[in-house]
Amino acid sequence: MRGNADVTADVAVADVAVADVAVVGAGPAGMAAAVEAATAGLTVALVDAGERPGGQYWRHGPHDEGPLAGQHGRRTFAALRAGLVRTGTRTFFGHQVWLIARDADRFTLHLRPTHDGRGPGTRTLTARSLILCPGAYDRQLPVPGWDLPGVMAAGGVQALLKGSGTLAGRRAVVAGTGPFLLPVATGLAAAGAEIVMVCEANPLRGWLRDPGGALREPAKAVEGAQYAALLARHGIPYRTRTVVTEIRGEDRVRSVRIAPLDRDGRPRSGVRIEVDADLVALGWGFTPSLELPLMVGARTRLDTDGSLVAVVDARQRADVPGGPGVYLAGEATGVGGAALAVREGRLSGLAAAGDLGRTIDEGRMRRLQRAIRRGRRFAAALHTATPVPPGWTDWLDGSTLICRCEEVTYGDLCHAARELGAKDPRTLKMLARPGMGMCQGRVCGFATAQVAAALTGGSPSTPSADDLLPLARRPLATPVTLGEIAALGEES
Amino acid sequence: MPPEMPPETAPGNPPFPQPFDLSFDGRTIHARPGQSVGAALVEAGVVAWRTTRGEGRPRGLFCGIGVCYDCLITVDGRPDQRACLVPAADGMRLESGRTGRDTDARER
């Protein structure tokens, strides 16, 4: 065991921490990865932008012991958190990794505080192996009025509730697609909000009733049944094949227009209702956060949900230049939920330990690999059941914002495609500037690629990995000051 | 004999999180420990605290998890902080603004 020496060493050097493995992201995948790697004898540094472990899924307030009673995987969270303490894993919470550099045998991670009021400033972390578990965020399809205050990502509404105990509104419409709309709606209802409607764009054939009995994920069937019961208990209207086509208001959301979808996935004309609401929660599945995997050169592919994801082998190893040493777990390898993320996290931690010469239980690895394949099949079935409606661009008008940061409208993109001759997302981005603002295309990248595919004549208008890649590449993972970049030169 | 422990730190009597005040453009708003600045604003009925550079449109929380940078706010004189990520603190000064990045503030 050489772990203790390293821990002592990194306490002695103020701003440079050294570990065998750096785990980035302390959600379900990252917590599991850190605990497994540390249990196998590695020194582990765990970094997360949040102030506490848990990530988005197990988000909780500072005075909560963990996720609230009834929240899925609560016991797993408690065990993993205890594991972090037991193994003496060094945590760097409230910090974001903005740059990763690799030289011959180590990775250097540059960290900055999540917000400027938090000490102790920038820090550097070096490690022999890297496990990236960056998670995902809500995928969005623009709709007229989605920039009005009171319109939020479904995950953001959930985060307010879980992390701050705050209701984002009193009268809510929850819309988009996928099973995640259900905990958002039932969570809001349980906290006292009125849910005017849950608008699910897809038919979700039997998902609530039996989300994959054939796929042998019994826990998911239980989850589905629980949500169905909660919807009924709170009297929440749940409409399938229904979408929000317009959000109205001047200074904030006042009302929402809702329409059924036709067989081609286009809103049926003339059949629209308008309901009053002060909150609209939107989610069209999830976009994996690929900034860090792309920064280290990870090879990517297009997943069944149309997301750009990173390729991993059977031991969660990324395909990167410079040889092995980078592992990925959780949503970055394909959106699949927390239970699958925990399995992938455990496997990546074991694999990293094995590759650094520790003795690991190969039988356990094989069991995890089987469970991961099962989870992937379930995720793929769910992706197939919850596509983005093929005709969604029909609800855009010329003044609808596509890029919220740079205020680029659908009309601007049409102009760039038709008048200026942009034939692909990259050219569209250069000419019309979607994705060039503060969020660096995180929010509009998927929609821009879809719009570009539709405008440039692709049919079916599904963007490829090559279309998505230029919208996902970010030279720095998070905005930094010029001073921080200048300091890099001084260090070396 | 050691001095008596104040009740809020006595063993078996965990501190109950006390609400506190912060200011938003000079107006007092309340928050509970652990709430983000954005959460405190939303609970106070404030849904927008900056306007966009181009069209001057109001913006507040959108992604809620630090991804979209829509909720930028000035906190204790530091501009362009993400309201969804900054924990509210007693006496904090929040100021609305036009937008992020229309000044050279980040290049200080």
JSON list of C-alpha atoms in Angstrom, two decimals, chain A residues 17-24 43-47 89-92 125:
[
{"chain": "A", "resi": 17, "resn": "ALA", "atom": "CA", "xyz": [-2.62, 17.62, -5.42]},
{"chain": "A", "resi": 18, "resn": "VAL", "atom": "CA", "xyz": [-1.28, 14.26, -6.58]},
{"chain": "A", "resi": 19, "resn": "ALA", "atom": "CA", "xyz": [-3.28, 11.06, -6.84]},
{"chain": "A", "resi": 20, "resn": "ASP", "atom": "CA", "xyz": [-3.20, 7.73, -8.65]},
{"chain": "A", "resi": 21, "resn": "VAL", "atom": "CA", "xyz": [-6.53, 8.47, -10.23]},
{"chain": "A", "resi": 22, "resn": "ALA", "atom": "CA", "xyz": [-8.56, 11.63, -10.68]},
{"chain": "A", "resi": 23, "resn": "VAL", "atom": "CA", "xyz": [-12.32, 11.11, -10.93]},
{"chain": "A", "resi": 24, "resn": "VAL", "atom": "CA", "xyz": [-14.21, 14.04, -12.43]},
{"chain": "A", "resi": 43, "resn": "THR", "atom": "CA", "xyz": [-5.27, 7.13, -4.02]},
{"chain": "A", "resi": 44, "resn": "VAL", "atom": "CA", "xyz": [-8.24, 8.97, -5.46]},
{"chain": "A", "resi": 45, "resn": "ALA", "atom": "CA", "xyz": [-9.09, 12.63, -6.00]},
{"chain": "A", "resi": 46, "resn": "LEU", "atom": "CA", "xyz": [-12.75, 13.32, -6.71]},
{"chain": "A", "resi": 47, "resn": "VAL", "atom": "CA", "xyz": [-13.77, 16.64, -8.31]},
{"chain": "A", "resi": 89, "resn": "THR", "atom": "CA", "xyz": [-10.94, 9.83, -0.89]},
{"chain": "A", "resi": 90, "resn": "ARG", "atom": "CA", "xyz": [-9.85, 13.44, -1.34]},
{"chain": "A", "resi": 91, "resn": "THR", "atom": "CA", "xyz": [-12.70, 15.56, -2.57]},
{"chain": "A", "resi": 92, "resn": "PHE", "atom": "CA", "xyz": [-12.53, 18.82, -4.49]},
{"chain": "A", "resi": 125, "resn": "LEU", "atom": "CA", "xyz": [-4.35, 18.18, -9.74]}
]
